[in-house]
Amino acid sequence: MFSKSSLGLLSATPSNWFMNSIAFWTFVLLGCMCIGGYFMFRKFLKVLPKADGKSKLDWQNYWVERSRPLWSDEMKAFLDQLVQPVPSPFRDIAKHSIAAEIGKIAVESHAPEVTREHCIRGYIVATPRRDNRFLISFLEKNGIDYSPYQHLIK
């Protein structure tokens, strides 16, 4: 009734390529979940309240709102220029944290408005230490003088 060649199609064990593809996609999905979990955990740590009762995100929102009237359109455009090297999916988050640092510096110095110097200083302070090499190359490429703030770059 069945020939010997058709018995291979009716076997109870799946083929080798099918099992390998299942194993491959298992590792891909586990890797994606681990990467996503890492970033979610980092976000969770930012939301935890510190000793003063406010989280890092609360302070960022506070400084952005407090300094909102000090921003001119020219300085907003300069901030947009500063965050250009950040990949687009992360650009809004980076812009918010950099704007918070710039706002904090401007408010604490009792400045009537945010200046270019505030932006450069806040950009340097808000940039993680691991990105300082990219920070320096970006500032030099755009002709931005960062020599007064060289001590802030570690």
Coordinates of N, CA, C and O in Angstrom, one line a residue:
M1 N 0.8 -1.2 0.0 CA 0.0 0.0 0.0 C 0.9 1.3 0.0 O 0.6 2.1 -0.8
F2 N 1.8 1.4 0.9 CA 2.7 2.5 0.9 C 4.1 2.1 0.4 O 4.6 1.0 0.8
S3 N 4.7 2.9 -0.4 CA 6.0 2.6 -0.8 C 7.0 3.0 0.2 O 6.7 3.7 1.2
K4 N 8.2 2.5 0.1 CA 9.3 2.8 1.0 C 9.6 4.3 1.1 O 9.9 4.8 2.1
S5 N 9.5 5.0 0.0 CA 9.9 6.4 0.0 C 8.8 7.3 0.7 O 9.1 8.3 1.2
S6 N 7.6 6.9 0.7 CA 6.5 7.7 1.3 C 6.5 7.4 2.8 O 5.9 8.2 3.6
L7 N 7.2 6.4 3.3 CA 7.2 6.2 4.8 C 8.0 7.3 5.5 O 7.7 7.6 6.7
G8 N 8.9 7.9 4.9 CA 9.7 9.0 5.5 C 8.8 10.2 5.8 O 9.0 10.9 6.7
L9 N 7.8 10.5 5.0 CA 6.9 11.6 5.2 C 6.0 11.3 6.4 O 5.4 12.2 7.0
L10 N 5.7 10.1 6.7 CA 4.8 9.7 7.7 C 5.4 9.4 9.1 O 4.8 8.9 10.0
S11 N 6.7 9.6 9.2 CA 7.4 9.2 10.4 C 7.0 10.1 11.6 O 6.5 11.2 11.4
A12 N 7.1 9.6 12.7 CA 6.6 10.2 13.9 C 7.6 11.3 14.5 O 7.2 12.1 15.2
T13 N 8.8 11.2 14.0 CA 9.8 12.2 14.5 C 10.0 13.3 13.5 O 10.0 13.1 12.3
P14 N 10.0 14.5 14.0 CA 10.2 15.7 13.1 C 11.6 15.7 12.5 O 12.5 15.1 13.0
S15 N 11.6 16.4 11.4 CA 12.9 16.4 10.6 C 13.9 17.2 11.4 O 13.6 18.0 12.2
N16 N 15.2 17.0 11.0 CA 16.3 17.7 11.6 C 16.3 19.2 11.4 O 16.6 19.9 12.3
W17 N 15.9 19.7 10.2 CA 15.9 21.1 10.0 C 14.8 21.8 10.8 O 15.0 22.9 11.3
F18 N 13.7 21.1 11.0 CA 12.6 21.7 11.8 C 13.1 21.9 13.3 O 12.9 22.9 13.9
M19 N 13.7 20.9 13.8 CA 14.2 20.9 15.2 C 15.3 22.0 15.4 O 15.3 22.7 16.4
N20 N 16.2 22.1 14.4 CA 17.2 23.2 14.4 C 16.6 24.6 14.4 O 17.1 25.5 15.0
S21 N 15.6 24.7 13.5 CA 14.9 26.1 13.5 C 14.2 26.4 14.8 O 14.2 27.5 15.2
I22 N 13.6 25.4 15.4 CA 13.0 25.6 16.7 C 14.0 26.1 17.7 O 13.8 27.0 18.5
A23 N 15.2 25.4 17.8 CA 16.2 25.7 18.7 C 16.8 27.1 18.4 O 17.0 27.9 19.3
F24 N 17.0 27.5 17.1 CA 17.5 28.8 16.8 C 16.5 29.9 17.3 O 16.9 30.8 17.9
W25 N 15.2 29.8 17.0 CA 14.3 30.8 17.4 C 14.1 30.8 18.9 O 13.8 31.9 19.4
T26 N 14.3 29.7 19.6 CA 14.3 29.8 21.0 C 15.4 30.7 21.6 O 15.1 31.5 22.4
F27 N 16.6 30.5 21.0 CA 17.7 31.3 21.5 C 17.5 32.8 21.1 O 17.8 33.7 21.9
V28 N 17.0 33.0 19.9 CA 16.7 34.4 19.5 C 15.7 35.1 20.4 O 15.9 36.2 20.9
L29 N 14.6 34.4 20.7 CA 13.6 35.0 21.6 C 14.1 35.2 23.0 O 13.8 36.2 23.6
L30 N 14.8 34.2 23.5 CA 15.4 34.4 24.9 C 16.4 35.6 24.9 O 16.4 36.3 25.9
G31 N 17.2 35.7 23.9 CA 18.1 36.8 23.8 C 17.4 38.2 23.8 O 17.7 39.1 24.5
C32 N 16.3 38.3 23.0 CA 15.5 39.5 22.9 C 14.9 39.8 24.3 O 14.8 41.0 24.7
M33 N 14.4 38.8 24.9 CA 13.7 39.0 26.2 C 14.7 39.4 27.3 O 14.4 40.3 28.1
C34 N 16.0 38.9 27.2 CA 17.0 39.3 28.2 C 17.4 40.8 28.0 O 17.5 41.5 28.9
I35 N 17.6 41.1 26.7 CA 17.9 42.5 26.4 C 16.8 43.5 26.8 O 17.0 44.5 27.5
G36 N 15.6 43.1 26.5 CA 14.4 44.0 26.9 C 14.3 44.0 28.5 O 14.0 45.1 29.0
G37 N 14.5 42.9 29.1 CA 14.5 42.9 30.6 C 15.5 43.8 31.2 O 15.3 44.4 32.2
Y38 N 16.7 43.8 30.6 CA 17.8 44.6 31.1 C 17.4 46.1 31.1 O 17.6 46.8 32.1
F39 N 16.8 46.5 29.9 CA 16.4 47.9 29.8 C 15.2 48.3 30.7 O 15.1 49.4 31.3
M40 N 14.3 47.3 30.9 CA 13.2 47.5 31.8 C 13.7 47.7 33.2 O 13.2 48.5 34.0
F41 N 14.7 46.8 33.6 CA 15.2 46.9 35.0 C 15.9 48.2 35.2 O 15.7 48.8 36.3
R42 N 16.6 48.7 34.2 CA 17.3 50.0 34.4 C 16.2 51.1 34.5 O 16.4 52.0 35.3
K43 N 15.1 51.1 33.8 CA 14.1 52.0 33.9 C 13.4 51.9 35.3 O 13.1 52.9 35.9
F44 N 13.3 50.7 35.8 CA 12.7 50.5 37.1 C 13.6 51.1 38.2 O 13.1 51.7 39.1
L45 N 14.9 51.0 38.1 CA 15.8 51.6 39.1 C 15.7 53.1 39.1 O 15.9 53.7 40.1
K46 N 15.4 53.7 37.9 CA 15.3 55.2 37.9 C 14.0 55.7 38.6 O 13.9 56.8 39.0
V47 N 13.0 54.8 38.7 CA 11.7 55.2 39.3 C 11.7 55.0 40.8 O 10.9 55.6 41.5
L48 N 12.7 54.2 41.3 CA 12.7 54.0 42.7 C 13.1 55.3 43.5 O 14.0 56.0 43.0
P49 N 12.4 55.6 44.5 CA 12.7 56.9 45.3 C 14.1 56.8 46.0 O 14.5 55.7 46.5
K50 N 14.8 57.9 46.0 CA 16.1 58.0 46.7 C 15.8 58.4 48.1 O 14.7 58.4 48.6
A51 N 16.9 58.8 48.8 CA 16.8 59.1 50.2 C 15.9 60.4 50.5 O 15.2 60.5 51.5
D52 N 15.8 61.3 49.5 CA 15.0 62.5 49.6 C 13.5 62.2 49.3 O 12.7 63.1 49.4
G53 N 13.2 61.0 48.9 CA 11.8 60.7 48.6 C 11.4 60.9 47.1 O 10.3 60.5 46.7
K54 N 12.3 61.4 46.3 CA 12.0 61.6 44.9 C 12.9 60.7 44.1 O 14.1 60.5 44.4
S55 N 12.4 60.2 43.0 CA 13.2 59.4 42.1 C 14.0 60.3 41.1 O 13.8 61.5 41.0
K56 N 14.9 59.6 40.4 CA 15.7 60.3 39.4 C 14.8 61.0 38.3 O 15.0 62.1 37.9
L57 N 13.7 60.2 37.9 CA 12.8 60.8 36.9 C 12.0 62.0 37.5 O 11.7 62.9 36.8
D58 N 11.6 61.9 38.8 CA 10.9 63.0 39.4 C 11.8 64.3 39.4 O 11.3 65.4 39.1
W59 N 13.1 64.1 39.7 CA 14.0 65.3 39.7 C 14.1 65.8 38.2 O 14.2 67.0 38.0
Q60 N 14.2 64.9 37.3 CA 14.3 65.4 35.9 C 13.1 66.2 35.5 O 13.2 67.3 34.9
N61 N 11.9 65.7 35.8 CA 10.7 66.4 35.5 C 10.6 67.8 36.2 O 10.2 68.8 35.7
Y62 N 11.1 67.8 37.5 CA 11.1 69.0 38.3 C 12.0 70.1 37.6 O 11.6 71.2 37.4
W63 N 13.2 69.7 37.2 CA 14.1 70.7 36.6 C 13.7 71.1 35.2 O 13.8 72.3 34.9
V64 N 13.0 70.2 34.5 CA 12.5 70.6 33.1 C 11.4 71.6 33.3 O 11.3 72.7 32.6
E65 N 10.5 71.4 34.2 CA 9.3 72.3 34.4 C 9.8 73.6 35.0 O 9.3 74.7 34.7
R66 N 10.7 73.5 35.9 CA 11.2 74.8 36.6 C 11.9 75.7 35.6 O 11.9 76.9 35.7
S67 N 12.6 75.1 34.6 CA 13.4 75.9 33.7 C 12.7 76.2 32.4 O 13.2 76.9 31.5
R68 N 11.5 75.7 32.2 CA 10.7 75.9 31.0 C 10.7 77.3 30.5 O 10.9 77.6 29.3
P69 N 10.4 78.3 31.4 CA 10.3 79.7 30.9 C 11.7 80.3 30.5 O 11.7 81.3 29.8
L70 N 12.8 79.6 30.9 CA 14.1 80.2 30.6 C 14.6 79.8 29.2 O 15.6 80.4 28.7
W71 N 13.9 78.9 28.5 CA 14.4 78.4 27.2 C 13.9 79.3 26.1 O 12.7 79.6 26.0
S72 N 14.8 79.7 25.2 CA 14.5 80.4 24.0 C 14.4 79.4 22.8 O 14.9 78.3 23.0
D73 N 13.8 79.9 21.7 CA 13.7 79.0 20.6 C 15.1 78.6 20.0 O 15.4 77.5 19.6
E74 N 16.1 79.6 20.1 CA 17.4 79.4 19.7 C 18.1 78.3 20.5 O 18.8 77.4 19.9
M75 N 17.9 78.3 21.8 CA 18.5 77.3 22.7 C 17.8 75.9 22.5 O 18.5 74.9 22.6
K76 N 16.5 75.9 22.2 CA 15.9 74.6 21.9 C 16.4 74.0 20.6 O 16.6 72.8 20.6
A77 N 16.7 74.8 19.6 CA 17.3 74.3 18.4 C 18.7 73.8 18.6 O 19.1 72.8 18.1
F78 N 19.4 74.5 19.5 CA 20.8 74.1 19.9 C 20.8 72.7 20.6 O 21.6 71.9 20.3
L79 N 19.8 72.6 21.5 CA 19.6 71.3 22.2 C 19.3 70.2 21.2 O 19.8 69.1 21.3
D80 N 18.4 70.5 20.2 CA 18.2 69.5 19.1 C 19.4 69.1 18.4 O 19.6 68.0 18.0
Q81 N 20.3 70.1 18.1 CA 21.5 69.8 17.5 C 22.4 68.9 18.3 O 23.1 68.0 17.8
L82 N 22.4 69.2 19.6 CA 23.3 68.4 20.5 C 22.9 66.9 20.6 O 23.7 66.1 20.8
V83 N 21.6 66.6 20.5 CA 21.1 65.3 20.6 C 21.0 64.5 19.3 O 20.6 63.4 19.2
Q84 N 21.5 65.1 18.2 CA 21.5 64.5 16.9 C 22.2 63.2 16.9 O 21.8 62.2 16.2
P85 N 23.4 63.0 17.5 CA 24.1 61.7 17.4 C 23.4 60.6 18.2 O 23.7 59.4 17.9
V86 N 22.4 60.9 19.0 CA 21.7 59.8 19.7 C 20.8 59.1 18.8 O 20.1 59.8 18.0
P87 N 20.7 57.8 18.8 CA 19.8 57.1 17.9 C 18.4 57.5 18.1 O 18.0 57.8 19.2
S88 N 17.6 57.6 17.0 CA 16.3 58.2 17.1 C 15.3 57.5 18.1 O 14.5 58.2 18.7
P89 N 15.4 56.2 18.3 CA 14.5 55.6 19.4 C 14.7 56.1 20.8 O 13.9 56.2 21.6
F90 N 16.0 56.6 21.0 CA 16.4 57.0 22.4 C 16.5 58.5 22.5 O 16.8 59.1 23.5
R91 N 16.3 59.2 21.4 CA 16.6 60.7 21.3 C 15.7 61.5 22.3 O 16.2 62.4 22.9
D92 N 14.4 61.2 22.4 CA 13.5 61.9 23.2 C 13.9 61.8 24.7 O 13.9 62.7 25.5
I93 N 14.3 60.6 25.1 CA 14.6 60.3 26.5 C 15.9 61.0 26.8 O 16.1 61.7 27.8
A94 N 16.9 61.0 25.9 CA 18.2 61.7 26.0 C 18.0 63.2 26.1 O 18.6 63.9 26.9
K95 N 17.1 63.7 25.2 CA 16.8 65.1 25.2 C 16.2 65.6 26.5 O 16.6 66.6 27.0
H96 N 15.4 64.8 27.1 CA 14.7 65.1 28.3 C 15.7 65.2 29.5 O 15.7 66.1 30.3
S97 N 16.6 64.2 29.5 CA 17.6 64.1 30.6 C 18.6 65.2 30.5 O 19.1 65.8 31.5
I98 N 19.0 65.5 29.2 CA 20.0 66.6 29.0 C 19.3 67.9 29.3 O 20.0 68.8 30.0
A99 N 18.1 68.1 28.9 CA 17.4 69.4 29.2 C 17.2 69.6 30.7 O 17.3 70.7 31.2
A100 N 17.0 68.5 31.4 CA 16.9 68.6 32.9 C 18.2 69.1 33.5 O 18.2 69.9 34.4
E101 N 19.3 68.5 33.0 CA 20.6 68.9 33.6 C 20.9 70.4 33.2 O 21.4 71.1 34.0
I102 N 20.6 70.8 32.0 CA 20.8 72.2 31.6 C 19.9 73.1 32.4 O 20.4 74.1 32.9
G103 N 18.7 72.7 32.6 CA 17.7 73.5 33.4 C 18.2 73.6 34.8 O 18.1 74.7 35.4
K104 N 18.7 72.6 35.4 CA 19.2 72.6 36.8 C 20.4 73.6 36.9 O 20.4 74.4 37.8
I105 N 21.3 73.5 35.9 CA 22.5 74.4 35.9 C 22.0 75.9 35.8 O 22.5 76.8 36.5
A106 N 21.1 76.1 34.9 CA 20.6 77.5 34.7 C 19.8 78.0 35.9 O 20.0 79.2 36.3
V107 N 19.0 77.2 36.5 CA 18.2 77.7 37.6 C 19.1 77.9 38.8 O 19.0 78.9 39.6
E108 N 20.0 77.0 39.1 CA 20.9 77.2 40.2 C 21.9 78.3 40.1 O 22.4 78.9 41.1
S109 N 22.2 78.8 38.8 CA 23.0 79.9 38.7 C 22.2 81.2 38.6 O 22.8 82.3 38.4
H110 N 20.9 81.1 38.8 CA 20.0 82.3 38.8 C 20.1 83.1 37.5 O 20.0 84.3 37.5
A111 N 20.2 82.4 36.4 CA 20.3 83.0 35.1 C 18.9 83.4 34.6 O 18.0 82.8 34.9
P112 N 18.9 84.6 33.9 CA 17.6 85.0 33.4 C 17.1 84.1 32.2 O 15.9 84.1 31.9
E113 N 18.0 83.5 31.5 CA 17.6 82.6 30.4 C 18.7 81.5 30.3 O 19.9 81.7 30.7
V114 N 18.4 80.5 29.6 CA 19.4 79.4 29.3 C 20.3 79.9 28.1 O 19.8 80.4 27.1
T115 N 21.6 79.8 28.4 CA 22.5 80.3 27.4 C 23.2 79.1 26.7 O 23.1 77.9 27.2
R116 N 24.0 79.4 25.7 CA 24.8 78.4 25.0 C 25.8 77.7 26.0 O 26.0 76.5 25.9
E117 N 26.4 78.4 26.9 CA 27.3 77.9 27.9 C 26.6 76.9 28.8 O 27.1 75.9 29.2
H118 N 25.4 77.2 29.2 CA 24.6 76.3 30.1 C 24.3 75.0 29.3 O 24.4 73.9 29.9
C119 N 24.0 75.1 28.0 CA 23.7 74.0 27.2 C 25.0 73.1 27.0 O 24.9 71.8 27.2
I120 N 26.1 73.7 26.8 CA 27.3 72.9 26.6 C 27.7 72.2 27.9 O 28.0 71.0 28.0
R121 N 27.7 72.9 29.0 CA 28.0 72.4 30.3 C 27.0 71.3 30.7 O 27.4 70.2 31.1
G122 N 25.7 71.5 30.5 CA 24.7 70.5 30.8 C 24.8 69.3 30.0 O 24.7 68.1 30.4
Y123 N 25.2 69.5 28.7 CA 25.4 68.3 27.8 C 26.5 67.5 28.2 O 26.4 66.2 28.2
I124 N 27.6 68.1 28.6 CA 28.8 67.4 29.1 C 28.5 66.6 30.4 O 28.8 65.4 30.5
V125 N 27.8 67.3 31.3 CA 27.5 66.6 32.6 C 26.5 65.5 32.4 O 26.7 64.5 33.1
A126 N 25.5 65.7 31.6 CA 24.5 64.7 31.4 C 24.9 63.5 30.6 O 24.3 62.4 30.6
T127 N 26.0 63.6 29.8 CA 26.5 62.5 29.0 C 27.2 61.5 29.8 O 28.1 61.9 30.6
P128 N 26.9 60.2 29.7 CA 27.5 59.2 30.5 C 29.0 59.1 30.2 O 29.5 59.4 29.1
R129 N 29.8 58.8 31.2 CA 31.3 58.7 31.1 C 31.7 57.8 29.9 O 32.7 58.1 29.2
R130 N 31.0 56.7 29.7 CA 31.4 55.8 28.7 C 31.3 56.4 27.3 O 31.9 55.9 26.3
D131 N 30.5 57.5 27.1 CA 30.3 58.1 25.8 C 31.2 59.4 25.6 O 30.9 60.1 24.7
N132 N 32.1 59.6 26.5 CA 32.9 60.8 26.4 C 33.7 60.9 25.1 O 33.9 62.0 24.6
R133 N 34.2 59.8 24.6 CA 35.0 59.8 23.3 C 34.1 60.3 22.2 O 34.5 61.2 21.4
F134 N 32.8 59.9 22.2 CA 31.9 60.3 21.1 C 31.5 61.8 21.4 O 31.3 62.5 20.4
L135 N 31.4 62.2 22.6 CA 31.0 63.5 23.0 C 32.1 64.5 22.5 O 31.8 65.5 21.8
I136 N 33.4 64.2 22.7 CA 34.5 65.0 22.3 C 34.5 65.1 20.7 O 34.6 66.2 20.2
S137 N 34.4 64.0 20.1 CA 34.4 64.0 18.6 C 33.2 64.8 18.0 O 33.4 65.5 17.0
F138 N 32.1 64.7 18.6 CA 30.9 65.5 18.2 C 31.1 67.0 18.4 O 30.8 67.8 17.5
L139 N 31.6 67.3 19.5 CA 31.8 68.8 19.8 C 32.9 69.3 18.9 O 32.7 70.5 18.3
E140 N 33.9 68.6 18.6 CA 35.0 69.1 17.7 C 34.5 69.1 16.3 O 34.8 70.1 15.5
K141 N 33.7 68.2 15.9 CA 33.2 68.1 14.5 C 32.3 69.3 14.2 O 32.2 69.9 13.1
N142 N 31.5 69.8 15.3 CA 30.6 70.9 15.1 C 31.2 72.2 15.5 O 30.5 73.2 15.5
G143 N 32.5 72.2 15.8 CA 33.2 73.5 16.1 C 32.7 74.1 17.4 O 32.7 75.4 17.5
I144 N 32.3 73.3 18.4 CA 31.9 73.8 19.7 C 33.1 73.8 20.6 O 33.7 72.8 20.8
D145 N 33.4 75.0 21.2 CA 34.5 75.1 22.1 C 34.1 74.5 23.5 O 33.2 75.1 24.2
Y146 N 34.7 73.5 23.9 CA 34.4 72.9 25.2 C 35.6 73.0 26.2 O 35.6 72.4 27.2
S147 N 36.6 73.8 25.8 CA 37.8 73.9 26.6 C 37.5 74.4 28.1 O 38.2 74.0 29.0
P148 N 36.6 75.4 28.3 CA 36.3 75.8 29.6 C 35.7 74.7 30.5 O 35.7 74.8 31.7
Y149 N 35.2 73.6 29.9 CA 34.5 72.5 30.6 C 35.3 71.2 30.5 O 34.8 70.1 30.7
Q150 N 36.6 71.3 30.1 CA 37.5 70.2 30.0 C 37.6 69.4 31.3 O 37.7 68.1 31.3
H151 N 37.5 70.1 32.4 CA 37.6 69.4 33.7 C 36.4 68.5 34.0 O 36.5 67.6 34.9
L152 N 35.3 68.7 33.3 CA 34.1 67.9 33.5 C 34.1 66.6 32.8 O 33.4 65.7 33.1
I153 N 35.0 66.5 31.8 CA 35.1 65.3 31.0 C 36.2 64.5 31.6 O 37.3 64.9 31.8
K154 N 35.8 63.3 32.0 CA 36.7 62.4 32.7 C 37.4 61.4 31.8 O 36.8 60.9 30.9

